Amino acid sequence: MATYHYVAASERFLCEEEPLAEVLQERRDHYREQGKTVDFWLVRQPSFLEAEPVETGDPPVPRPAAAVVSTDAKFIDFMKLRLEWVARGQFEAPTAAVPDPLASL
């Protein structure tokens, strides 16, 4: 079981209003230069947000939602600061409630 960290917001906000694709591409390029394996993913309509044990501590995420998910908490902290108007949270997976951390509805 692993801990996954995420930032989530409405799909429109993350995928249309914010330059998310550019930020993620810069991060992929940085990882490639460092020889690191990519450990973050953009998930549209993430099913983990529907799981009972997943809590953000923030107001509910508008639906349809999108999320950037990573095993790197520092990267998600950076994304929260960069995007600002997103919910931040974490969850454990795989579990009975969240069998696939990257699944979409």
mmCIF file of N, CA and C in Angstrom:
data_model
loop_
_atom_site.group_PDB
_atom_site.id
_atom_site.type_symbol
_atom_site.label_atom_id
_atom_site.label_comp_id
_atom_site.label_asym_id
_atom_site.label_seq_id
_atom_site.Cartn_x
_atom_site.Cartn_y
_atom_site.Cartn_z
ATOM 1 N N MET A 1 0.843 -1.171 0.000
ATOM 2 C CA MET A 1 0.000 0.000 0.000
ATOM 3 C C MET A 1 0.892 1.239 0.000
ATOM 4 N N ALA A 2 0.461 2.229 -0.754
ATOM 5 C CA ALA A 2 1.228 3.472 -0.867
ATOM 6 C C ALA A 2 0.346 4.656 -0.493
ATOM 7 N N THR A 3 0.989 5.745 -0.113
ATOM 8 C CA THR A 3 0.276 6.992 0.155
ATOM 9 C C THR A 3 0.335 7.854 -1.096
ATOM 10 N N TYR A 4 -0.825 8.278 -1.547
ATOM 11 C CA TYR A 4 -0.932 9.158 -2.703
ATOM 12 C C TYR A 4 -1.395 10.524 -2.221
ATOM 13 N N HIS A 5 -0.800 11.550 -2.760
ATOM 14 C CA HIS A 5 -1.135 12.934 -2.439
ATOM 15 C C HIS A 5 -1.756 13.540 -3.692
ATOM 16 N N TYR A 6 -2.634 14.504 -3.511
ATOM 17 C CA TYR A 6 -3.275 15.077 -4.690
ATOM 18 C C TYR A 6 -3.715 16.515 -4.456
ATOM 19 N N VAL A 7 -3.883 17.210 -5.560
ATOM 20 C CA VAL A 7 -4.624 18.463 -5.603
ATOM 21 C C VAL A 7 -5.772 18.218 -6.571
ATOM 22 N N ALA A 8 -6.944 18.723 -6.230
ATOM 23 C CA ALA A 8 -8.119 18.503 -7.064
ATOM 24 C C ALA A 8 -8.935 19.781 -7.157
ATOM 25 N N ALA A 9 -9.590 19.925 -8.284
ATOM 26 C CA ALA A 9 -10.476 21.065 -8.527
ATOM 27 C C ALA A 9 -11.427 20.659 -9.640
ATOM 28 N N SER A 10 -12.250 21.588 -10.065
ATOM 29 C CA SER A 10 -13.126 21.270 -11.189
ATOM 30 C C SER A 10 -12.250 20.989 -12.411
ATOM 31 N N GLU A 11 -12.728 20.092 -13.246
ATOM 32 C CA GLU A 11 -11.987 19.738 -14.455
ATOM 33 C C GLU A 11 -11.773 20.974 -15.327
ATOM 34 N N ARG A 12 -12.771 21.812 -15.415
ATOM 35 C CA ARG A 12 -12.643 23.027 -16.226
ATOM 36 C C ARG A 12 -11.517 23.918 -15.703
ATOM 37 N N PHE A 13 -11.475 24.123 -14.383
ATOM 38 C CA PHE A 13 -10.435 24.968 -13.797
ATOM 39 C C PHE A 13 -9.047 24.392 -14.066
ATOM 40 N N LEU A 14 -8.852 23.112 -13.751
ATOM 41 C CA LEU A 14 -7.511 22.534 -13.899
ATOM 42 C C LEU A 14 -7.079 22.378 -15.348
ATOM 43 N N CYS A 15 -7.998 21.971 -16.205
ATOM 44 C CA CYS A 15 -7.608 21.602 -17.568
ATOM 45 C C CYS A 15 -7.797 22.696 -18.609
ATOM 46 N N GLU A 16 -8.564 23.741 -18.270
ATOM 47 C CA GLU A 16 -8.795 24.800 -19.248
ATOM 48 C C GLU A 16 -8.320 26.169 -18.776
ATOM 49 N N GLU A 17 -8.575 26.498 -17.515
ATOM 50 C CA GLU A 17 -8.279 27.844 -17.035
ATOM 51 C C GLU A 17 -6.850 28.010 -16.534
ATOM 52 N N GLU A 18 -6.234 26.944 -16.092
ATOM 53 C CA GLU A 18 -4.866 27.004 -15.575
ATOM 54 C C GLU A 18 -3.896 26.417 -16.598
ATOM 55 N N PRO A 19 -2.652 26.889 -16.629
ATOM 56 C CA PRO A 19 -1.657 26.340 -17.561
ATOM 57 C C PRO A 19 -1.079 25.019 -17.030
ATOM 58 N N LEU A 20 -1.960 24.091 -16.649
ATOM 59 C CA LEU A 20 -1.532 22.847 -16.019
ATOM 60 C C LEU A 20 -0.670 21.997 -16.942
ATOM 61 N N ALA A 21 -1.040 21.889 -18.208
ATOM 62 C CA ALA A 21 -0.266 21.070 -19.141
ATOM 63 C C ALA A 21 1.183 21.552 -19.203
ATOM 64 N N GLU A 22 1.375 22.854 -19.212
ATOM 65 C CA GLU A 22 2.725 23.426 -19.250
ATOM 66 C C GLU A 22 3.505 23.087 -17.981
ATOM 67 N N VAL A 23 2.863 23.214 -16.830
ATOM 68 C CA VAL A 23 3.524 22.913 -15.555
ATOM 69 C C VAL A 23 3.925 21.442 -15.502
ATOM 70 N N LEU A 24 3.014 20.553 -15.910
ATOM 71 C CA LEU A 24 3.319 19.120 -15.876
ATOM 72 C C LEU A 24 4.407 18.757 -16.881
ATOM 73 N N GLN A 25 4.413 19.404 -18.053
ATOM 74 C CA GLN A 25 5.460 19.124 -19.037
ATOM 75 C C GLN A 25 6.822 19.576 -18.521
ATOM 76 N N GLU A 26 6.879 20.732 -17.880
ATOM 77 C CA GLU A 26 8.141 21.195 -17.289
ATOM 78 C C GLU A 26 8.640 20.200 -16.251
ATOM 79 N N ARG A 27 7.719 19.667 -15.464
ATOM 80 C CA ARG A 27 8.097 18.688 -14.436
ATOM 81 C C ARG A 27 8.591 17.393 -15.080
ATOM 82 N N ARG A 28 7.915 16.937 -16.144
ATOM 83 C CA ARG A 28 8.370 15.727 -16.859
ATOM 84 C C ARG A 28 9.777 15.942 -17.424
ATOM 85 N N ASP A 29 10.010 17.108 -18.010
ATOM 86 C CA ASP A 29 11.336 17.414 -18.556
ATOM 87 C C ASP A 29 12.386 17.391 -17.453
ATOM 88 N N HIS A 30 12.064 17.969 -16.310
ATOM 89 C CA HIS A 30 12.990 17.977 -15.172
ATOM 90 C C HIS A 30 13.291 16.548 -14.724
ATOM 91 N N TYR A 31 12.267 15.723 -14.618
ATOM 92 C CA TYR A 31 12.472 14.328 -14.216
ATOM 93 C C TYR A 31 13.365 13.606 -15.223
ATOM 94 N N ARG A 32 13.117 13.820 -16.513
ATOM 95 C CA ARG A 32 13.921 13.165 -17.550
ATOM 96 C C ARG A 32 15.382 13.585 -17.424
ATOM 97 N N GLU A 33 15.630 14.876 -17.207
ATOM 98 C CA GLU A 33 17.003 15.367 -17.041
ATOM 99 C C GLU A 33 17.674 14.765 -15.813
ATOM 100 N N GLN A 34 16.891 14.517 -14.761
ATOM 101 C CA GLN A 34 17.425 13.957 -13.517
ATOM 102 C C GLN A 34 17.446 12.432 -13.520
ATOM 103 N N GLY A 35 16.911 11.815 -14.562
ATOM 104 C CA GLY A 35 16.850 10.361 -14.627
ATOM 105 C C GLY A 35 15.839 9.762 -13.662
ATOM 106 N N LYS A 36 14.829 10.542 -13.290
ATOM 107 C CA LYS A 36 13.807 10.075 -12.348
ATOM 108 C C LYS A 36 12.595 9.526 -13.094
ATOM 109 N N THR A 37 11.934 8.582 -12.468
ATOM 110 C CA THR A 37 10.695 8.038 -12.997
ATOM 111 C C THR A 37 9.551 8.988 -12.653
ATOM 112 N N VAL A 38 8.681 9.229 -13.613
ATOM 113 C CA VAL A 38 7.533 10.107 -13.388
ATOM 114 C C VAL A 38 6.631 9.477 -12.331
ATOM 115 N N ASP A 39 6.313 10.231 -11.302
ATOM 116 C CA ASP A 39 5.483 9.738 -10.199
ATOM 117 C C ASP A 39 4.283 10.652 -9.963
ATOM 118 N N PHE A 40 3.766 11.226 -11.047
ATOM 119 C CA PHE A 40 2.577 12.075 -10.947
ATOM 120 C C PHE A 40 1.723 11.866 -12.187
ATOM 121 N N TRP A 41 0.419 12.053 -12.010
ATOM 122 C CA TRP A 41 -0.524 11.776 -13.077
ATOM 123 C C TRP A 41 -1.679 12.757 -13.008
ATOM 124 N N LEU A 42 -2.206 13.129 -14.170
ATOM 125 C CA LEU A 42 -3.434 13.904 -14.245
ATOM 126 C C LEU A 42 -4.568 12.902 -14.403
ATOM 127 N N VAL A 43 -5.533 12.950 -13.504
ATOM 128 C CA VAL A 43 -6.669 12.028 -13.548
ATOM 129 C C VAL A 43 -7.945 12.855 -13.681
ATOM 130 N N ARG A 44 -8.649 12.642 -14.781
ATOM 131 C CA ARG A 44 -9.932 13.323 -14.987
ATOM 132 C C ARG A 44 -11.037 12.488 -14.357
ATOM 133 N N GLN A 45 -11.928 13.133 -13.647
ATOM 134 C CA GLN A 45 -13.024 12.498 -12.928
ATOM 135 C C GLN A 45 -12.514 11.342 -12.062
ATOM 136 N N PRO A 46 -11.601 11.635 -11.143
ATOM 137 C CA PRO A 46 -10.992 10.578 -10.330
ATOM 138 C C PRO A 46 -12.005 9.891 -9.418
ATOM 139 N N SER A 47 -11.995 8.569 -9.461
ATOM 140 C CA SER A 47 -12.946 7.817 -8.639
ATOM 141 C C SER A 47 -12.582 7.866 -7.160
ATOM 142 N N PHE A 48 -11.314 8.108 -6.829
ATOM 143 C CA PHE A 48 -10.939 8.128 -5.408
ATOM 144 C C PHE A 48 -11.651 9.242 -4.641
ATOM 145 N N LEU A 49 -12.084 10.300 -5.332
ATOM 146 C CA LEU A 49 -12.798 11.378 -4.641
ATOM 147 C C LEU A 49 -14.159 10.919 -4.117
ATOM 148 N N GLU A 50 -14.673 9.829 -4.666
ATOM 149 C CA GLU A 50 -15.957 9.293 -4.223
ATOM 150 C C GLU A 50 -15.794 8.330 -3.055
ATOM 151 N N ALA A 51 -14.572 7.948 -2.729
ATOM 152 C CA ALA A 51 -14.324 6.977 -1.664
ATOM 153 C C ALA A 51 -14.544 7.618 -0.297
ATOM 154 N N GLU A 52 -15.133 6.888 0.591
ATOM 155 C CA GLU A 52 -15.462 7.390 1.929
ATOM 156 C C GLU A 52 -14.254 7.882 2.719
ATOM 157 N N PRO A 53 -13.129 7.145 2.751
ATOM 158 C CA PRO A 53 -12.032 7.592 3.620
ATOM 159 C C PRO A 53 -11.222 8.771 3.086
ATOM 160 N N VAL A 54 -11.501 9.215 1.872
ATOM 161 C CA VAL A 54 -10.734 10.316 1.288
ATOM 162 C C VAL A 54 -11.350 11.634 1.727
ATOM 163 N N GLU A 55 -10.569 12.425 2.451
ATOM 164 C CA GLU A 55 -11.031 13.728 2.913
ATOM 165 C C GLU A 55 -9.985 14.775 2.564
ATOM 166 N N THR A 56 -10.450 15.948 2.188
ATOM 167 C CA THR A 56 -9.522 17.007 1.814
ATOM 168 C C THR A 56 -9.335 18.027 2.917
ATOM 169 N N GLY A 57 -10.313 18.164 3.782
ATOM 170 C CA GLY A 57 -10.255 19.231 4.778
ATOM 171 C C GLY A 57 -10.621 20.571 4.163
ATOM 172 N N ASP A 58 -10.861 20.586 2.869
ATOM 173 C CA ASP A 58 -11.260 21.781 2.130
ATOM 174 C C ASP A 58 -12.733 21.645 1.752
ATOM 175 N N PRO A 59 -13.339 22.692 1.191
ATOM 176 C CA PRO A 59 -14.704 22.545 0.681
ATOM 177 C C PRO A 59 -14.749 21.443 -0.381
ATOM 178 N N PRO A 60 -15.930 20.879 -0.632
ATOM 179 C CA PRO A 60 -16.041 19.814 -1.634
ATOM 180 C C PRO A 60 -15.522 20.267 -2.999
ATOM 181 N N VAL A 61 -14.949 19.337 -3.728
ATOM 182 C CA VAL A 61 -14.421 19.621 -5.060
ATOM 183 C C VAL A 61 -15.588 19.602 -6.049
ATOM 184 N N PRO A 62 -15.764 20.666 -6.846
ATOM 185 C CA PRO A 62 -16.839 20.684 -7.843
ATOM 186 C C PRO A 62 -16.681 19.543 -8.851
ATOM 187 N N ARG A 63 -17.812 19.019 -9.303
ATOM 188 C CA ARG A 63 -17.805 17.951 -10.294
ATOM 189 C C ARG A 63 -18.240 18.512 -11.636
ATOM 190 N N PRO A 64 -17.778 18.006 -12.763
ATOM 191 C CA PRO A 64 -16.751 16.975 -12.858
ATOM 192 C C PRO A 64 -15.407 17.518 -12.388
ATOM 193 N N ALA A 65 -14.667 16.661 -11.737
ATOM 194 C CA ALA A 65 -13.391 17.058 -11.143
ATOM 195 C C ALA A 65 -12.217 16.506 -11.942
ATOM 196 N N ALA A 66 -11.055 17.031 -11.623
ATOM 197 C CA ALA A 66 -9.789 16.501 -12.126
ATOM 198 C C ALA A 66 -8.795 16.630 -10.979
ATOM 199 N N ALA A 67 -7.754 15.812 -11.021
ATOM 200 C CA ALA A 67 -6.762 15.842 -9.947
ATOM 201 C C ALA A 67 -5.380 15.537 -10.491
ATOM 202 N N VAL A 68 -4.389 16.131 -9.862
ATOM 203 C CA VAL A 68 -3.001 15.735 -10.081
ATOM 204 C C VAL A 68 -2.658 14.877 -8.877
ATOM 205 N N VAL A 69 -2.260 13.647 -9.141
ATOM 206 C CA VAL A 69 -1.978 12.660 -8.105
ATOM 207 C C VAL A 69 -0.501 12.320 -8.155
ATOM 208 N N SER A 70 0.132 12.180 -6.992
ATOM 209 C CA SER A 70 1.554 11.854 -6.935
ATOM 210 C C SER A 70 1.873 11.119 -5.638
ATOM 211 N N THR A 71 2.967 10.393 -5.665
ATOM 212 C CA THR A 71 3.489 9.791 -4.437
ATOM 213 C C THR A 71 4.461 10.744 -3.755
ATOM 214 N N ASP A 72 4.726 11.894 -4.369
ATOM 215 C CA ASP A 72 5.665 12.889 -3.850
ATOM 216 C C ASP A 72 4.896 14.043 -3.193
ATOM 217 N N ALA A 73 4.860 14.058 -1.872
ATOM 218 C CA ALA A 73 4.116 15.086 -1.134
ATOM 219 C C ALA A 73 4.647 16.484 -1.423
ATOM 220 N N LYS A 74 5.945 16.629 -1.596
ATOM 221 C CA LYS A 74 6.522 17.957 -1.848
ATOM 222 C C LYS A 74 6.054 18.519 -3.189
ATOM 223 N N PHE A 75 5.941 17.657 -4.192
ATOM 224 C CA PHE A 75 5.451 18.106 -5.491
ATOM 225 C C PHE A 75 4.003 18.588 -5.368
ATOM 226 N N ILE A 76 3.192 17.866 -4.624
ATOM 227 C CA ILE A 76 1.801 18.268 -4.442
ATOM 228 C C ILE A 76 1.719 19.556 -3.627
ATOM 229 N N ASP A 77 2.595 19.736 -2.646
ATOM 230 C CA ASP A 77 2.651 21.014 -1.919
ATOM 231 C C ASP A 77 2.957 22.156 -2.888
ATOM 232 N N PHE A 78 3.913 21.925 -3.801
ATOM 233 C CA PHE A 78 4.249 22.918 -4.821
ATOM 234 C C PHE A 78 3.031 23.219 -5.693
ATOM 235 N N MET A 79 2.319 22.160 -6.113
ATOM 236 C CA MET A 79 1.149 22.357 -6.969
ATOM 237 C C MET A 79 0.057 23.141 -6.234
ATOM 238 N N LYS A 80 -0.118 22.893 -4.958
ATOM 239 C CA LYS A 80 -1.114 23.630 -4.163
ATOM 240 C C LYS A 80 -0.757 25.119 -4.127
ATOM 241 N N LEU A 81 0.520 25.418 -3.924
ATOM 242 C CA LEU A 81 0.957 26.814 -3.919
ATOM 243 C C LEU A 81 0.839 27.437 -5.306
ATOM 244 N N ARG A 82 1.165 26.674 -6.332
ATOM 245 C CA ARG A 82 1.154 27.168 -7.712
ATOM 246 C C ARG A 82 -0.268 27.431 -8.203
ATOM 247 N N LEU A 83 -1.176 26.502 -7.888
ATOM 248 C CA LEU A 83 -2.543 26.603 -8.403
ATOM 249 C C LEU A 83 -3.487 27.322 -7.444
ATOM 250 N N GLU A 84 -3.169 27.314 -6.181
ATOM 251 C CA GLU A 84 -3.865 28.029 -5.111
ATOM 252 C C GLU A 84 -5.302 27.579 -4.876
ATOM 253 N N TRP A 85 -6.182 27.698 -5.837
ATOM 254 C CA TRP A 85 -7.607 27.423 -5.641
ATOM 255 C C TRP A 85 -7.937 25.956 -5.880
ATOM 256 N N VAL A 86 -7.216 25.076 -5.220
ATOM 257 C CA VAL A 86 -7.440 23.638 -5.339
ATOM 258 C C VAL A 86 -7.529 23.026 -3.945
ATOM 259 N N ALA A 87 -8.159 21.871 -3.864
ATOM 260 C CA ALA A 87 -8.187 21.109 -2.612
ATOM 261 C C ALA A 87 -6.954 20.217 -2.587
ATOM 262 N N ARG A 88 -6.378 20.035 -1.395
ATOM 263 C CA ARG A 88 -5.224 19.159 -1.258
ATOM 264 C C ARG A 88 -5.603 18.044 -0.297
ATOM 265 N N GLY A 89 -5.163 16.838 -0.603
ATOM 266 C CA GLY A 89 -5.468 15.715 0.271
ATOM 267 C C GLY A 89 -4.533 14.556 0.020
ATOM 268 N N GLN A 90 -4.805 13.474 0.718
ATOM 269 C CA GLN A 90 -4.016 12.259 0.536
ATOM 270 C C GLN A 90 -4.889 11.060 0.856
ATOM 271 N N PHE A 91 -4.473 9.902 0.370
ATOM 272 C CA PHE A 91 -5.192 8.666 0.637
ATOM 273 C C PHE A 91 -4.234 7.500 0.458
ATOM 274 N N GLU A 92 -4.618 6.368 1.008
ATOM 275 C CA GLU A 92 -3.848 5.137 0.875
ATOM 276 C C GLU A 92 -4.486 4.297 -0.221
ATOM 277 N N ALA A 93 -3.672 3.607 -0.997
ATOM 278 C CA ALA A 93 -4.186 2.709 -2.029
ATOM 279 C C ALA A 93 -3.110 1.684 -2.363
ATOM 280 N N PRO A 94 -3.470 0.526 -2.810
ATOM 281 C CA PRO A 94 -4.838 0.066 -3.003
ATOM 282 C C PRO A 94 -5.484 -0.379 -1.697
ATOM 283 N N THR A 95 -6.787 -0.112 -1.611
ATOM 284 C CA THR A 95 -7.610 -0.546 -0.480
ATOM 285 C C THR A 95 -8.953 -0.998 -1.050
ATOM 286 N N ALA A 96 -9.811 -1.506 -0.192
ATOM 287 C CA ALA A 96 -11.146 -1.895 -0.650
ATOM 288 C C ALA A 96 -11.903 -0.680 -1.181
ATOM 289 N N ALA A 97 -11.736 0.469 -0.531
ATOM 290 C CA ALA A 97 -12.430 1.694 -0.952
ATOM 291 C C ALA A 97 -11.807 2.320 -2.197
ATOM 292 N N VAL A 98 -10.492 2.188 -2.337
ATOM 293 C CA VAL A 98 -9.767 2.767 -3.477
ATOM 294 C C VAL A 98 -8.850 1.684 -4.053
ATOM 295 N N PRO A 99 -9.399 0.780 -4.879
ATOM 296 C CA PRO A 99 -8.574 -0.301 -5.416
ATOM 297 C C PRO A 99 -7.535 0.181 -6.439
ATOM 298 N N ASP A 100 -7.870 1.239 -7.187
ATOM 299 C CA ASP A 100 -6.961 1.777 -8.205
ATOM 300 C C ASP A 100 -6.862 3.289 -8.000
ATOM 301 N N PRO A 101 -5.702 3.788 -7.569
ATOM 302 C CA PRO A 101 -5.579 5.218 -7.263
ATOM 303 C C PRO A 101 -5.714 6.136 -8.471
ATOM 304 N N LEU A 102 -5.588 5.590 -9.674
ATOM 305 C CA LEU A 102 -5.629 6.424 -10.879
ATOM 306 C C LEU A 102 -6.884 6.198 -11.715
ATOM 307 N N ALA A 103 -7.858 5.485 -11.175
ATOM 308 C CA ALA A 103 -9.079 5.175 -11.917
ATOM 309 C C ALA A 103 -9.967 6.406 -12.062
ATOM 310 N N SER A 104 -10.666 6.449 -13.193
ATOM 311 C CA SER A 104 -11.651 7.499 -13.458
ATOM 312 C C SER A 104 -13.046 6.905 -13.351
ATOM 313 N N LEU A 105 -14.019 7.774 -13.135
ATOM 314 C CA LEU A 105 -15.422 7.316 -13.068
ATOM 315 C C LEU A 105 -15.897 6.888 -14.436
#
